[in-house]
Short mmCIF file of C-alpha atoms in Angstrom, two decimals:
data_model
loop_
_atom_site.label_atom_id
_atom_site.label_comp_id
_atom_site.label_asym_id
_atom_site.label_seq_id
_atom_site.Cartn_x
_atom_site.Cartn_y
_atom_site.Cartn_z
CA UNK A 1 7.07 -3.19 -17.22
CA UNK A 2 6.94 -1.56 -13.74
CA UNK A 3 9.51 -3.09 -11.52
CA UNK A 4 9.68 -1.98 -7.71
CA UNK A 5 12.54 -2.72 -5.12
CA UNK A 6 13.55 -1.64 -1.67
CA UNK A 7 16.54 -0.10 -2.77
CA UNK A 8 19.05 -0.57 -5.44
CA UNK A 9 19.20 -3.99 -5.42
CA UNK A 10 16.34 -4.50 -8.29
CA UNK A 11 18.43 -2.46 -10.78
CA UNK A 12 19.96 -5.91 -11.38
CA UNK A 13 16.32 -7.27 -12.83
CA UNK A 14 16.28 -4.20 -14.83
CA UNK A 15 19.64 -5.05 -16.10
CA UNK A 16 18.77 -8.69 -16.58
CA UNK A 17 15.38 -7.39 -18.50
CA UNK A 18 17.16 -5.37 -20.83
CA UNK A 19 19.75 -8.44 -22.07
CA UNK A 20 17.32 -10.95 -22.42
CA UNK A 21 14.30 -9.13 -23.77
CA UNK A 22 15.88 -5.51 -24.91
CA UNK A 23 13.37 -2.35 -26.33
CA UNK A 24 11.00 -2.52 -23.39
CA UNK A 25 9.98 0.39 -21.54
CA UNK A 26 10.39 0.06 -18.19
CA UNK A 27 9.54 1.98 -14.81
CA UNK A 28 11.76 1.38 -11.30
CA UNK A 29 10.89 2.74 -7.86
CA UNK A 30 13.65 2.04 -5.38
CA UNK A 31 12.07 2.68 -1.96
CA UNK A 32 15.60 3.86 -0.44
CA UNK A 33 13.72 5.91 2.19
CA UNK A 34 12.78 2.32 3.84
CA UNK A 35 16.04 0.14 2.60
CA UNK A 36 16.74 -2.48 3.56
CA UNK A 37 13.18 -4.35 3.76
CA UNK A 38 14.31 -7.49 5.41
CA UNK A 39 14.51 -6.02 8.81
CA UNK A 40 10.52 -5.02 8.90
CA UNK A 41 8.12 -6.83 10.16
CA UNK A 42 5.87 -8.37 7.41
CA UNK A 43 2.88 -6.13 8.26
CA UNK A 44 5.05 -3.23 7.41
CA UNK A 45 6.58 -4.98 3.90
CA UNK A 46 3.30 -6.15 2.89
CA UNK A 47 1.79 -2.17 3.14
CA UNK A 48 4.89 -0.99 1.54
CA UNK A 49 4.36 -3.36 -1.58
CA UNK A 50 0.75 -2.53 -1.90
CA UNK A 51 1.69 1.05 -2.07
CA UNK A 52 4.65 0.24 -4.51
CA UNK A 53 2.19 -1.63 -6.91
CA UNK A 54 0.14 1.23 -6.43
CA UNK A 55 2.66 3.86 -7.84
CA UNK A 56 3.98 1.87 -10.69
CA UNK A 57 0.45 1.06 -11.91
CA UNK A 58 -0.21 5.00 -11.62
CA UNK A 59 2.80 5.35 -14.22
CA UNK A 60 1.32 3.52 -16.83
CA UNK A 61 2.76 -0.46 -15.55
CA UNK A 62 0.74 -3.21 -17.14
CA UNK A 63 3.33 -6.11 -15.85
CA UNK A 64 4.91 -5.75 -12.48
CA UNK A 65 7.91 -7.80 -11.28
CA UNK A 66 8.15 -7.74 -7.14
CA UNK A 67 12.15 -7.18 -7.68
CA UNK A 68 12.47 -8.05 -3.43
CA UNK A 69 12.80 -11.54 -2.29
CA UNK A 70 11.02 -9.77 0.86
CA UNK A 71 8.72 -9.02 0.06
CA UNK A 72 7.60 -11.75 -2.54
CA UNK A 73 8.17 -13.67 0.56
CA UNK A 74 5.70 -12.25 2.90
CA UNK A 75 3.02 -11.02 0.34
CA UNK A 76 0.49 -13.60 -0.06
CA UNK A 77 -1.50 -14.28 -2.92
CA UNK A 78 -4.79 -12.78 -1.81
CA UNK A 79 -3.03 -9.49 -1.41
CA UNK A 80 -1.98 -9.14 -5.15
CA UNK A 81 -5.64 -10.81 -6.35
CA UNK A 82 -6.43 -7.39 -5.59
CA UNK A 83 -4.49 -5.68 -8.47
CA UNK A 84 -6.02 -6.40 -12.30
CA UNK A 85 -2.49 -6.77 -14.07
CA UNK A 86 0.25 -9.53 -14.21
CA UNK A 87 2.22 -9.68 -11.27
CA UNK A 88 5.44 -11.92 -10.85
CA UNK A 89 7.91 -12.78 -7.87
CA UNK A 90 11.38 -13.55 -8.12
CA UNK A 91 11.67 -16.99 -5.86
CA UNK A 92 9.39 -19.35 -7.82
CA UNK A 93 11.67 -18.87 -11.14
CA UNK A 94 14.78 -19.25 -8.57
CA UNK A 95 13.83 -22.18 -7.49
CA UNK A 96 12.62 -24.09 -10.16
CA UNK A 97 16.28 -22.96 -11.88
CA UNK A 98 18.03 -24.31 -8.52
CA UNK A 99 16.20 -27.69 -8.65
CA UNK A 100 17.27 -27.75 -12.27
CA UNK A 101 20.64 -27.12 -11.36
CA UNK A 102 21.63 -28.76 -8.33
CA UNK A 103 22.99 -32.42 -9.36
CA UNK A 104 22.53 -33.95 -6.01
CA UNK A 105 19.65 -31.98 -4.29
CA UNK A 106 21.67 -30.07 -1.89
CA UNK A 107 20.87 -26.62 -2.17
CA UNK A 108 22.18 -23.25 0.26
CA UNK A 109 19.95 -20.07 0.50
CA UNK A 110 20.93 -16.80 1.97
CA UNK A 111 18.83 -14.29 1.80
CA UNK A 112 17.56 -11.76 4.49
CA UNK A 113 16.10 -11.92 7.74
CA UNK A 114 12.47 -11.65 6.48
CA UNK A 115 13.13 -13.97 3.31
CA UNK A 116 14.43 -16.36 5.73
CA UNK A 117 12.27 -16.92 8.34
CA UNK A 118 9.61 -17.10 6.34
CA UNK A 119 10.85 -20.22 5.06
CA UNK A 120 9.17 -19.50 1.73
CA UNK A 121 11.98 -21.21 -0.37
CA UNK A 122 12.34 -24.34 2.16
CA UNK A 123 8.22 -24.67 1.14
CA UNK A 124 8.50 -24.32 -2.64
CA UNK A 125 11.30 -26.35 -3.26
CA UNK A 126 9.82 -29.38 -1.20
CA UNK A 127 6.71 -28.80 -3.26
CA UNK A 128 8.97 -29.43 -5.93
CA UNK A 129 11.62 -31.70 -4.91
CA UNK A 130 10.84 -33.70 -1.50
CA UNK A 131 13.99 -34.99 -1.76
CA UNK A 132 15.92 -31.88 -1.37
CA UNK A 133 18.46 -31.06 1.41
CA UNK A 134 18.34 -27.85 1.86
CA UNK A 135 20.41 -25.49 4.08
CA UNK A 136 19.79 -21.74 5.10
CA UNK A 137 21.79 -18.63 6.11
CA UNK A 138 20.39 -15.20 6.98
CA UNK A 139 22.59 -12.37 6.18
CA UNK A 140 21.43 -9.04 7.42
CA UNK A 141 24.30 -7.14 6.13
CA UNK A 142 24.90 -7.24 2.94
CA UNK A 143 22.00 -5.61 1.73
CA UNK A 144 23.56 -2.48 3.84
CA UNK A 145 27.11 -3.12 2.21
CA UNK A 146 25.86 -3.33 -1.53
CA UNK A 147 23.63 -0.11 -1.15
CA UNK A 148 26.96 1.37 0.43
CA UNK A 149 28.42 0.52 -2.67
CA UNK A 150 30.99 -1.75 -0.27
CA UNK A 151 31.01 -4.33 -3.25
CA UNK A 152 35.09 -5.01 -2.90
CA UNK A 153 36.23 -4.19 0.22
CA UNK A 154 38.33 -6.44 2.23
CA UNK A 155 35.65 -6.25 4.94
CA UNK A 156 32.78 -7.12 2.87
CA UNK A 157 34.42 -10.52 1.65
CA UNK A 158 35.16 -11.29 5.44
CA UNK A 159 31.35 -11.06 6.45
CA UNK A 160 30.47 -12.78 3.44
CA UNK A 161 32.75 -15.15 4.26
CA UNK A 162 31.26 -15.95 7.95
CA UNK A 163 28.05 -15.90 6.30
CA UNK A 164 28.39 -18.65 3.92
CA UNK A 165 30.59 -20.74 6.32
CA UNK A 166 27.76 -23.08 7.28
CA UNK A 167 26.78 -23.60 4.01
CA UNK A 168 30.26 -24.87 2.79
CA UNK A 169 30.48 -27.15 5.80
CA UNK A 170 27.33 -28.71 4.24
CA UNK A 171 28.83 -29.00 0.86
CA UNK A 172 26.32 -27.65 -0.87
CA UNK A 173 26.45 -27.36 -4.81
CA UNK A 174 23.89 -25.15 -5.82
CA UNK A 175 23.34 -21.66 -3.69
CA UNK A 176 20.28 -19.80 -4.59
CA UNK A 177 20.72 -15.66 -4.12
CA UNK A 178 18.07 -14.69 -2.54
CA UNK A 179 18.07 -11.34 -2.53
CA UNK A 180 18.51 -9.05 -5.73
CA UNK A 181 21.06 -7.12 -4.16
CA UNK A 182 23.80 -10.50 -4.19
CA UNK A 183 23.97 -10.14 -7.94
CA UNK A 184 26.00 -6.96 -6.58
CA UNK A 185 28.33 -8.83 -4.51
CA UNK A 186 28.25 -12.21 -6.94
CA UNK A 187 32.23 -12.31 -7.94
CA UNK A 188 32.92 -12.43 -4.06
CA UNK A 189 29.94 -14.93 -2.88
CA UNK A 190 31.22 -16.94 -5.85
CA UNK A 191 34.91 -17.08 -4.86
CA UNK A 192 33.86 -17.74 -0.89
CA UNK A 193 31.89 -20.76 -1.68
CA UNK A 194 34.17 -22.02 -4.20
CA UNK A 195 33.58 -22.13 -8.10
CA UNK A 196 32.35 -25.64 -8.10
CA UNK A 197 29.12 -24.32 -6.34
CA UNK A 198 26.28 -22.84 -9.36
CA UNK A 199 25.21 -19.34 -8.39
CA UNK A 200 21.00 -19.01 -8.61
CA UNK A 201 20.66 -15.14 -9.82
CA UNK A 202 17.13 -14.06 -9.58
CA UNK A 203 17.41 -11.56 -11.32
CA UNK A 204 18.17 -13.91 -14.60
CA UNK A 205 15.68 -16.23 -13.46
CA UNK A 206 12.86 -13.93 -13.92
CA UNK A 207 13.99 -11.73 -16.81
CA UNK A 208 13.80 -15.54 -18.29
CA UNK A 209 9.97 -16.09 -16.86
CA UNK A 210 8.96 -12.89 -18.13
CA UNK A 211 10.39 -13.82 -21.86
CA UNK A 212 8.51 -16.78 -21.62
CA UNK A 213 5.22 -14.93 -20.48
CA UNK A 214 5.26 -12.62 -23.16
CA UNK A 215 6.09 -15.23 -25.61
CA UNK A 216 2.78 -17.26 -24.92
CA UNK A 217 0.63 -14.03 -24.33
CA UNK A 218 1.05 -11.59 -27.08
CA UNK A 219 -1.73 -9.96 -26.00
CA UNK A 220 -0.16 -8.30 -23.31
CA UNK A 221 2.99 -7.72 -25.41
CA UNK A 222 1.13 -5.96 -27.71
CA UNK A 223 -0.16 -3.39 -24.66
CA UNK A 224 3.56 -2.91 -23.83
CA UNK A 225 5.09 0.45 -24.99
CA UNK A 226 8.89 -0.80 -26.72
CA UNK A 227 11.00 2.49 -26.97
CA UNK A 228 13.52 0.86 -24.51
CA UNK A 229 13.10 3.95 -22.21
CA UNK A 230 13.71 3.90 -18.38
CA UNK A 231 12.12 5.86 -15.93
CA UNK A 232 13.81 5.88 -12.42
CA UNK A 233 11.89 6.88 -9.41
CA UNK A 234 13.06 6.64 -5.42
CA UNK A 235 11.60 7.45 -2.54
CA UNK A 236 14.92 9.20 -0.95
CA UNK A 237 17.82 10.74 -2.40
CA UNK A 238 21.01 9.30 -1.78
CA UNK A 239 24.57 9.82 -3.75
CA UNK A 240 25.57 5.96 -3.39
CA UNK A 241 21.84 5.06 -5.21
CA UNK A 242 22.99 7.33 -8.53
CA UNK A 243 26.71 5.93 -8.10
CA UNK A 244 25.55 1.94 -7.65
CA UNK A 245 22.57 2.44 -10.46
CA UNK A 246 25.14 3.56 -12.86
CA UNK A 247 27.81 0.78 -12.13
CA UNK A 248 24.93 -1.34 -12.26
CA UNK A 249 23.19 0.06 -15.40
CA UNK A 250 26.33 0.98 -17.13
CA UNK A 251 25.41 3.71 -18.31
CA UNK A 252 24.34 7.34 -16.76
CA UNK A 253 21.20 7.60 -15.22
CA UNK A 254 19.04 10.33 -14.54
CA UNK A 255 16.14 9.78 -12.00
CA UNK A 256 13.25 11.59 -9.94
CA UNK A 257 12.37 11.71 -6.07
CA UNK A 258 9.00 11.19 -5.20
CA UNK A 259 7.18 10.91 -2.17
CA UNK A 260 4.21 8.17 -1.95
#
């Protein structure tokens, strides 16, 4: 399962991979030479996900998982027709677990520039629930802050308290992460919005598709190597990646640099 990020943040779908479907072997590439994606223009996301794809399919990946709400936002469908394997997104599962989840319709995103303005998640949850009130909040810095490894400083929980502001004023009750770096940063999103407000992780949401997939295809489950070993690759290397990986991971992790 070849899983590809723009930094650290898609550690918590490997994470999420491992619990719900454990003994897979896995392959990450955290492009921390280009972190944080959501400030690129879409041009520039879409090339660096074709090349991603490209590298993970080169070490051996018959599934990928697009582990970046950017840039499963901006990557259309014709781009990945191009590639012969499965490949999955991490909105679509979010929001059909949002719309599940939300008891009267009213549903907060935050996400990151990019994932935002593309109003990707507006679209699919209208497709699937017209009736949906649905409120939005970019927040450019946290990806920055949880690749710092700034998950509980007093500073963080101030931003992410401006941030989600908005959203509480429109009582929301259902907030959808859209980024796989807020996993990082969940305990203090959860306790700045208030407890009675259900948390969307992504990264559950598609460890959850991807049980399913395999599940009704065990054709390609058959092609997947199950020695539940993890090969980490990034494009730069950075002492907060190893130290975030590992509190992510729990575990020690050993990983290579590569330049593609």
């Amino acid at each position: 399962i070849g899983i590809f990020d723009s930094g650290v943040g898609g550690l918590t779908v490997v994470r999420a991979i491992a619990e719900k479907i454990p003994g897979y072997d896995m392959v990450y590439f955290g492009d921390t030479a280009h972190t944080p994606y959501g400030t690129k223009s879409a041009e520039t996301v879409i090339g660096y996900t074709i090349r991603n794809i490209e590298f993970l399919l080169h070490q051996g990946a018959k599934i990928i998982i697009i582990a970046c709400n950017t840039a499963s936002s901006v990557t259309s469908a014709r781009v990945l027709e191009q590639f012969a394997v499965p490949i999955f997104e991490v909105i679509t599962p979010a929001v059909d677990h949002a719309v599940e989840a939300s008891t009267n319709l009213n549903i907060g995103i935050m996400g990151t520039r990019a994932t935002i303005s593309s109003g990707i998640y507006e679209k699919k949850i209208v497709e699937n629930q017209p009736t949906a009130r649905i409120h939005s909040v970019a927040c450019p810095l946290l990806v920055p802050l949880a690749e710092e490894g700034w998950l509980k400083k007093r500073e963080t929980a101030m931003i992410v308290k401006k941030y989600l502001q908005p959203l509480k004023i429109r009582q929301i009750d259902t907030l959808i992460l859209g980024c796989t770096h807020y996993p990082l940063l969940k305990t203090v999103i959860q306790r700045k919005i208030g407890q009675h407000v259900a948390l969307i992780d992504s990264s559950i949401c598609i460890s959850e598709r991807i049980k399913n997939f395999l599940s009704d295809n065990r054709d390609i489950h058959l092609q997947l190597s199950q020695n539940g070993h993890l090969s980490l690759f990034v494009s730069d290397v950075t002492d907060q990646f190893k130290k975030i990986a590992e509190m992510t991971l729990k575990t020690h992790i050993s990983f290579e640099c590569v330049k593609i």
